[in-house]
Short mmCIF file of C-alpha atoms in Angstrom, two decimals:
data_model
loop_
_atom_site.label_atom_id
_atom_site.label_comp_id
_atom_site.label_asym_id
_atom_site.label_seq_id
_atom_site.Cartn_x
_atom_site.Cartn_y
_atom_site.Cartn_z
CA UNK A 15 0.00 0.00 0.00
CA UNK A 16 2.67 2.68 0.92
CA UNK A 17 3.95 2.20 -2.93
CA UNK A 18 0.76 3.52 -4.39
CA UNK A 19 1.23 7.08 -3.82
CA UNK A 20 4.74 7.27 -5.35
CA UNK A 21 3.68 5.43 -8.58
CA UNK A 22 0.80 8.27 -8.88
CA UNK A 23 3.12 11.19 -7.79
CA UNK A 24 6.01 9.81 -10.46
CA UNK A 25 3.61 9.86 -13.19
CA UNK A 26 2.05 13.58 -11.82
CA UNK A 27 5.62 14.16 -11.94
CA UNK A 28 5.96 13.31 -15.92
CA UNK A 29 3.13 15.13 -16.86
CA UNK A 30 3.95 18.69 -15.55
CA UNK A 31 7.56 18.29 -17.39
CA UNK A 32 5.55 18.59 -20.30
CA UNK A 33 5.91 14.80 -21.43
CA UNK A 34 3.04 13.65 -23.68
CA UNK A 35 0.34 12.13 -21.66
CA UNK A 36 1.17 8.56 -23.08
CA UNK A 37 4.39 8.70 -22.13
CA UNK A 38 3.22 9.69 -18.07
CA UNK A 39 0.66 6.50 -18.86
CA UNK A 40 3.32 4.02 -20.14
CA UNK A 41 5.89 5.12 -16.97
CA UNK A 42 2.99 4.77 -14.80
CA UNK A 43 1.89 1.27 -16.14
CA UNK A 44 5.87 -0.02 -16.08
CA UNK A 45 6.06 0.93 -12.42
CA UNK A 46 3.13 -1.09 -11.67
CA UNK A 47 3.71 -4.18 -13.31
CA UNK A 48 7.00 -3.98 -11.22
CA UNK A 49 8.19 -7.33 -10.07
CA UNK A 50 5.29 -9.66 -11.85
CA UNK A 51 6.23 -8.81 -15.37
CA UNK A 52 4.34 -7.57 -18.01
CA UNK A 53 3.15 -10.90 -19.45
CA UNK A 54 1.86 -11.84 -16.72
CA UNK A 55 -1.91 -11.90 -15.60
CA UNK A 56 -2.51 -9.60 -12.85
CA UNK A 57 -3.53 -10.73 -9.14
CA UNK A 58 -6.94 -11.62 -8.34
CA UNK A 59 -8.71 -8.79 -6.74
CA UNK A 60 -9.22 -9.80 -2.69
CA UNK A 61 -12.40 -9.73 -1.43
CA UNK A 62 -12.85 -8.85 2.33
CA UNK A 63 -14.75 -11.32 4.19
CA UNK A 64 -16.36 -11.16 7.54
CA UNK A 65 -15.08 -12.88 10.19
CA UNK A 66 -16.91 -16.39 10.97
CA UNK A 67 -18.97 -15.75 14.23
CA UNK A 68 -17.58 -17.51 17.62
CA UNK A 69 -18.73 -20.99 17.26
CA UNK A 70 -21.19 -22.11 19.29
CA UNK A 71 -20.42 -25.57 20.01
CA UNK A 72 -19.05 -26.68 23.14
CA UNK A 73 -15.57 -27.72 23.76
CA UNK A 74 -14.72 -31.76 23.00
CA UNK A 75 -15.82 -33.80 25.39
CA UNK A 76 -14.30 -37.40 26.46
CA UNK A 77 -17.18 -39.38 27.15
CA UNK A 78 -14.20 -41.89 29.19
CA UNK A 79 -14.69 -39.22 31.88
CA UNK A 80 -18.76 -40.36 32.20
CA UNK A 81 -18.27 -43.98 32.12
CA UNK A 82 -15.12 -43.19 34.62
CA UNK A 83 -17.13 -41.08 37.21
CA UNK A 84 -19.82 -44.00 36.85
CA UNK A 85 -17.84 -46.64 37.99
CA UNK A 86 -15.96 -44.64 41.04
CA UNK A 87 -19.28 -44.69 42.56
CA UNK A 88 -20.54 -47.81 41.54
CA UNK A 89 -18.00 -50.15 40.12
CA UNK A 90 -18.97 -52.71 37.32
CA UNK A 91 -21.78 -50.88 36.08
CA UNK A 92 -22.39 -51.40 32.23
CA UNK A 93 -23.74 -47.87 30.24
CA UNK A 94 -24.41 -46.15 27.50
CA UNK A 95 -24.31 -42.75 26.70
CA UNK A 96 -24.79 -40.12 24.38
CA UNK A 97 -24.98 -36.31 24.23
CA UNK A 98 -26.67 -34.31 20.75
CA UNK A 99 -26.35 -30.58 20.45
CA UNK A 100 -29.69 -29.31 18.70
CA UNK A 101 -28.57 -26.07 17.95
CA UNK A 102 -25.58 -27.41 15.99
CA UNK A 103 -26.96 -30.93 15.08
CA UNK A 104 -24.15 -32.43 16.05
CA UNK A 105 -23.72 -35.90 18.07
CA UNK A 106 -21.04 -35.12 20.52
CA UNK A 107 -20.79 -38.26 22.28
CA UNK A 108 -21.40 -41.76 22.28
CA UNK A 109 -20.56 -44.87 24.41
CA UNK A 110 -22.61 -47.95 23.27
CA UNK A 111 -24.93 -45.77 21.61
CA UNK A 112 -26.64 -49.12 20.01
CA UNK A 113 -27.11 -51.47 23.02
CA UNK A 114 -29.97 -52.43 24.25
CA UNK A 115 -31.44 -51.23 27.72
CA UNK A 116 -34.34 -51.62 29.39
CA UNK A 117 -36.18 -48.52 29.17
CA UNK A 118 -38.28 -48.94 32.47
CA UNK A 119 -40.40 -46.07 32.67
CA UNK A 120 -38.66 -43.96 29.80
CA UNK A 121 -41.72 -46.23 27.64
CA UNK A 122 -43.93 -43.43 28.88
CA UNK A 123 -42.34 -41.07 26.40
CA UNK A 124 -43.23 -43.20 23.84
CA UNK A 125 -46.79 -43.88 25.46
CA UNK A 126 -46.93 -39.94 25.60
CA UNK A 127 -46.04 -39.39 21.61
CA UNK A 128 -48.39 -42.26 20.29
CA UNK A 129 -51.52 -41.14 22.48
CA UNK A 130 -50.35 -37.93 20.84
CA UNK A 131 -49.84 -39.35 17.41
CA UNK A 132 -53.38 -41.28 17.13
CA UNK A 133 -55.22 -37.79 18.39
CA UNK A 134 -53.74 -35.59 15.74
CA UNK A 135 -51.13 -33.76 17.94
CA UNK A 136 -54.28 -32.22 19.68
CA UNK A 137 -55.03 -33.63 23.10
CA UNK A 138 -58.74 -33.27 24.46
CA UNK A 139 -58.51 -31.94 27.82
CA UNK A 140 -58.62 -34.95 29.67
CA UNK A 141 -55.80 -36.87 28.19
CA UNK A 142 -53.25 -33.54 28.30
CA UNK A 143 -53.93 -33.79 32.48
CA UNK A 144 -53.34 -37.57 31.91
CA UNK A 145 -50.03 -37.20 30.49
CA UNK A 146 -48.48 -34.50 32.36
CA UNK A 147 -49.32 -36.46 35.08
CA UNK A 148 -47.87 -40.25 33.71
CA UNK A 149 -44.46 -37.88 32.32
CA UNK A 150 -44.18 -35.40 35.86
CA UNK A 151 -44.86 -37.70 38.24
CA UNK A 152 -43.72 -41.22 36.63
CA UNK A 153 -47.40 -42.62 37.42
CA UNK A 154 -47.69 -46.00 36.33
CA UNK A 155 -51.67 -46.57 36.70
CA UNK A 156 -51.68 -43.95 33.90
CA UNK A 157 -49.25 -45.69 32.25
CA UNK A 158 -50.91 -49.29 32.19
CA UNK A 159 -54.67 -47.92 31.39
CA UNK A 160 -52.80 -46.17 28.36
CA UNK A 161 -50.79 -49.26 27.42
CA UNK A 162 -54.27 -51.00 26.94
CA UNK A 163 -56.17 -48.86 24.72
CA UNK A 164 -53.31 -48.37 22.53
CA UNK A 165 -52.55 -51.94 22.23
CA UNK A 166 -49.82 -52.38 24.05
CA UNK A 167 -46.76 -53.56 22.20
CA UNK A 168 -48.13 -52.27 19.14
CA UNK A 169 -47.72 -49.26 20.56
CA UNK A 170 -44.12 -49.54 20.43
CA UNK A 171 -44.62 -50.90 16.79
CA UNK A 172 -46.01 -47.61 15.69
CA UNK A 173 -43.35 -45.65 17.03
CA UNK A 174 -39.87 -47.81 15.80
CA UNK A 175 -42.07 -47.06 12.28
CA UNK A 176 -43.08 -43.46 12.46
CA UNK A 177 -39.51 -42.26 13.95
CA UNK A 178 -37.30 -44.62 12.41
CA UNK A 179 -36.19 -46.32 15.56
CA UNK A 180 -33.26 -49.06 14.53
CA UNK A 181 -32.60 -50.83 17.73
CA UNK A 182 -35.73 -50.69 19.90
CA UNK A 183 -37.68 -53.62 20.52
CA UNK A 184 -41.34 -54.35 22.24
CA UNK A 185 -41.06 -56.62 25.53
CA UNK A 186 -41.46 -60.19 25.32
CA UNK A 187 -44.50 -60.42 27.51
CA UNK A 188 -47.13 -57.62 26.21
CA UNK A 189 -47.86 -56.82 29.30
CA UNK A 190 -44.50 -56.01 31.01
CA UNK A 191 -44.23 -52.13 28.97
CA UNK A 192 -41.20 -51.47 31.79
CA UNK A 193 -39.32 -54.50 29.50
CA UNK A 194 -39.25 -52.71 26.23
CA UNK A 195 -35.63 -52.50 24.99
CA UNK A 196 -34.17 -49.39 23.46
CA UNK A 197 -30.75 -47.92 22.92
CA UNK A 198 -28.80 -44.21 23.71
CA UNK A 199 -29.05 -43.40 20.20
CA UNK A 200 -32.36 -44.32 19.40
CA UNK A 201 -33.22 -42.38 22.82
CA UNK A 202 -31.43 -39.07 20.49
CA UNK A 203 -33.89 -40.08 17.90
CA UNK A 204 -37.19 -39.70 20.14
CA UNK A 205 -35.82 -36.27 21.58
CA UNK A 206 -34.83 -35.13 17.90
CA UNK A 207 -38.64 -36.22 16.86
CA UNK A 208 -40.25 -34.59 19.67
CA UNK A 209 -38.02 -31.24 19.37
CA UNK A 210 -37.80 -30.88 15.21
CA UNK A 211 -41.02 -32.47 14.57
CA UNK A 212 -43.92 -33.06 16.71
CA UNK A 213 -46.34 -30.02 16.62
CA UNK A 214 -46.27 -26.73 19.35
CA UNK A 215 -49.33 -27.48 20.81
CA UNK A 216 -47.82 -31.28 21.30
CA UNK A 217 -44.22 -30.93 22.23
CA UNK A 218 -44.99 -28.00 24.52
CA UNK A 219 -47.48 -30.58 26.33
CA UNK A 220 -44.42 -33.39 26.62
CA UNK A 221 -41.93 -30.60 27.45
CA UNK A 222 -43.40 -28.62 30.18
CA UNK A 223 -44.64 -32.01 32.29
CA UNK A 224 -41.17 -32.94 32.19
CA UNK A 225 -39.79 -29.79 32.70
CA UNK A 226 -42.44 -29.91 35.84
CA UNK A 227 -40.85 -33.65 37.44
CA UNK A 228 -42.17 -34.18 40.11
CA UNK A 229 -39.79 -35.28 42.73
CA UNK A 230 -40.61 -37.89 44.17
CA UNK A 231 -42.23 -39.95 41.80
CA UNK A 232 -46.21 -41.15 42.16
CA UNK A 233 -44.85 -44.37 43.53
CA UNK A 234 -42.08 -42.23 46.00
CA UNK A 235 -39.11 -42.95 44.03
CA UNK A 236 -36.76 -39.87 44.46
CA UNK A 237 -36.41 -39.19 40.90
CA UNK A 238 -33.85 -36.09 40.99
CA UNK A 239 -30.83 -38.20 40.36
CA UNK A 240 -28.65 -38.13 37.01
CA UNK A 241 -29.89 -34.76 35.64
CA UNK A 242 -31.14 -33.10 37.74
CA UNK A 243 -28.99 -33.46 40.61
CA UNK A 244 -26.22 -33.51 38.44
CA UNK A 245 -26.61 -30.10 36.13
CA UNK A 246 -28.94 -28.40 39.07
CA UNK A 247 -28.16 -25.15 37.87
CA UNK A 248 -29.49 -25.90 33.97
CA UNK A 249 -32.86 -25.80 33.33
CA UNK A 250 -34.31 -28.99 31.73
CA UNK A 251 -37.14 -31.71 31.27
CA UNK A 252 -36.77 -35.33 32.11
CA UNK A 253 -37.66 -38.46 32.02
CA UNK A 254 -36.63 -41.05 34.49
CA UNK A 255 -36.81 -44.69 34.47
CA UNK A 256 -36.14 -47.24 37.28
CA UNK A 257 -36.43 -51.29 38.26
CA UNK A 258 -35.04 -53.85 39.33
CA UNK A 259 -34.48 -57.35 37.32
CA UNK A 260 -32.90 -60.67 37.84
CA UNK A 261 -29.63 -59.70 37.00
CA UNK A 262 -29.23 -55.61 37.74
CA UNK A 263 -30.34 -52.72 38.79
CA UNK A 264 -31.81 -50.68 36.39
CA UNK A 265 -31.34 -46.69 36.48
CA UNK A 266 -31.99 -44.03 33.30
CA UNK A 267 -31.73 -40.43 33.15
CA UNK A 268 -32.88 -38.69 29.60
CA UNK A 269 -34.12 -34.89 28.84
CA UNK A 270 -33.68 -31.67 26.99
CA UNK A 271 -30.79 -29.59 28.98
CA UNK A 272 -30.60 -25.65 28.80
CA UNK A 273 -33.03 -26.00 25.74
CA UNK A 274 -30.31 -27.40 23.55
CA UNK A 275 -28.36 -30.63 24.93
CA UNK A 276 -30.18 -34.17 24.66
CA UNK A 277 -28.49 -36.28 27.04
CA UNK A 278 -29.44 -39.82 27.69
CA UNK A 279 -27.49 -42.13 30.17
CA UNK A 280 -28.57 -45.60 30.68
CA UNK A 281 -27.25 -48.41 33.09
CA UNK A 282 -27.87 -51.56 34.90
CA UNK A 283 -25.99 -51.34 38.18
CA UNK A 284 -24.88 -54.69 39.98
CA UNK A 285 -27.43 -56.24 41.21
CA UNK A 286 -26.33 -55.39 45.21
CA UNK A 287 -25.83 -51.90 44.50
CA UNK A 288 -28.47 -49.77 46.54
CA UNK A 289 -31.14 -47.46 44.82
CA UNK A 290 -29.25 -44.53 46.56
CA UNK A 291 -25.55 -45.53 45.39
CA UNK A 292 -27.26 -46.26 42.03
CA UNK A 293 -28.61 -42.97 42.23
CA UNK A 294 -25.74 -41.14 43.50
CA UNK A 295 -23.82 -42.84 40.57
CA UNK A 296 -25.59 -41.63 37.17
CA UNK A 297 -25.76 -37.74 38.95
CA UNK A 298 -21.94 -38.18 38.78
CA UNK A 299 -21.53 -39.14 35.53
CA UNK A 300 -24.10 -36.41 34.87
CA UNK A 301 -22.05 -34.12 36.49
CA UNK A 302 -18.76 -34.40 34.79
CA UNK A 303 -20.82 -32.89 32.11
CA UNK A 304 -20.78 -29.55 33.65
CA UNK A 305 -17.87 -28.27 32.56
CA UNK A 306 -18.38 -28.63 29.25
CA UNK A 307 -22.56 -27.95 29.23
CA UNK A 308 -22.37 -25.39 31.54
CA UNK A 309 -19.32 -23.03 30.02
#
């Protein structure tokens, strides 16, 4: 840039000698070709660009730090986990994202969407005060009557079709909805559906009974463990599950966090762990999630 003026005062210069204009022109041209040459083409103007906006996706996260804060509370526990950034679409982690897991009461969700699904997104009155009250407070005599009139595992049938579910499975005995299988990713799948694709009127219904968990549950399970005991300063909605079977103990924490994060975190403790080490166990794994949720 500082050359520019002293090509155009030289050729000012030429001119008021008395030179013939062409001659000012040529001098002027010669001193700008300079070091390229004159056969060659000359540069490509530059373009200013704006500067790309700060990105808005969290730092990396090492989902060994999860499974490790697990397991220092409740050793030999087997997980899966797996964290999706709506804003960004991104996955951002995943630990045996396609392993089946009992869902225990997480099958409400999908008890919620179908009852949903099979009234046209519009809820009478009646069955919007039915599910806020089967997602908020975990009821389960909700949850049966609903299992019944929509068929029970057909139910589940529907929904592995209409999302696009690839490792979820009905339970074996009709009956038992707490023994439908799913996975952490397919778990992504039903938050992404319910987020991105169910209607307002719908997903605000699903949303703000599980942004309204009751705590405890119907059945006086303390159900503020996992998310959120572990990211208490976040808002979010959840849905818990909880059991016990012949070989584990069963403990799930899902939901929306701060609006943006799915986060799903599945696990069948050893069978002598306590409920309240169990418990204590998944809102540390949660919790090592702060740092990177919460910057």
């Amino acid at each position: 840039m500082p050359i520019r003026p002293i090509r155009v005062t030289l050729a000012a210069m030429f001119w008021r000698t008395g030179l013939p204009a062409i001659v000012a022109v040529l001098v002027a041209f010669a001193l700008v070709a300079g070091s390229r040459g004159l056969g060659e083409p000359p540069p490509q103007a530059v373009v200013a660009q704006p500067a790309p906006p700060p990105s808005s996706t969290p730092p990396s996260l090492d989902p060994g730090v999860v499974t490790a804060a697990v397991n220092e509370v409740a050793p030999g526990t087997d997980l899966a986990f797996a964290l999706y950034d709506e804003q960004t679409g991104q996955s951002l982690a995943s630990v045996n994202g396609d392993q089946q897991f009992y869902t225990a009461s997480l099958v409400k969700l999908f008890i919620a969407l179908d009852a949903l699904q099979r009234n046209e997104w519009h809820p009478s009155e009646r069955l919007g005060a039915n599910l806020t009250e089967m997602l908020s407070a975990s009821d389960d005599g909700i949850a049966e009557a609903l299992w019944e009139y929509g068929g029970r595992s057909a139910i589940i049938t529907r929904m592995v079709q209409l999302i696009g579910l690839a490792h979820t499975r009905p339970p074996t005995f009709s009956d038992q909805w707490e023994m439908t299988k799913t996975t952490a990713d397919d778990l992504v799948a039903v938050y992404r559906f319910l987020v991105e694709r169910v209607p307002d009127e719908a997903r605000g219904l699903v949303l703000g009974a599980m942004a309204g968990a009751q705590n405890p549950a119907a059945d006086g399970f303390p159900q503020y463990f996992g998310i959120p005991d572990g990211l208490p300063d976040l808002p979010r909605a959840v849905k818990q599950g909880w059991m016990t079977i012949q070989r584990a103990v069963v403990l799930n924490t899902t939901g929306l966090v701060d609006s943006r994060y799915v986060v799903v975190l599945l696990a069948e403790l050893p069978l002598e762990t306590s409920y309240a080490r169990g418990r204590a166990a998944l809102t540390a794994g949660i919790a090592a999630l702060a740092p990177v949720l919460g910057h």
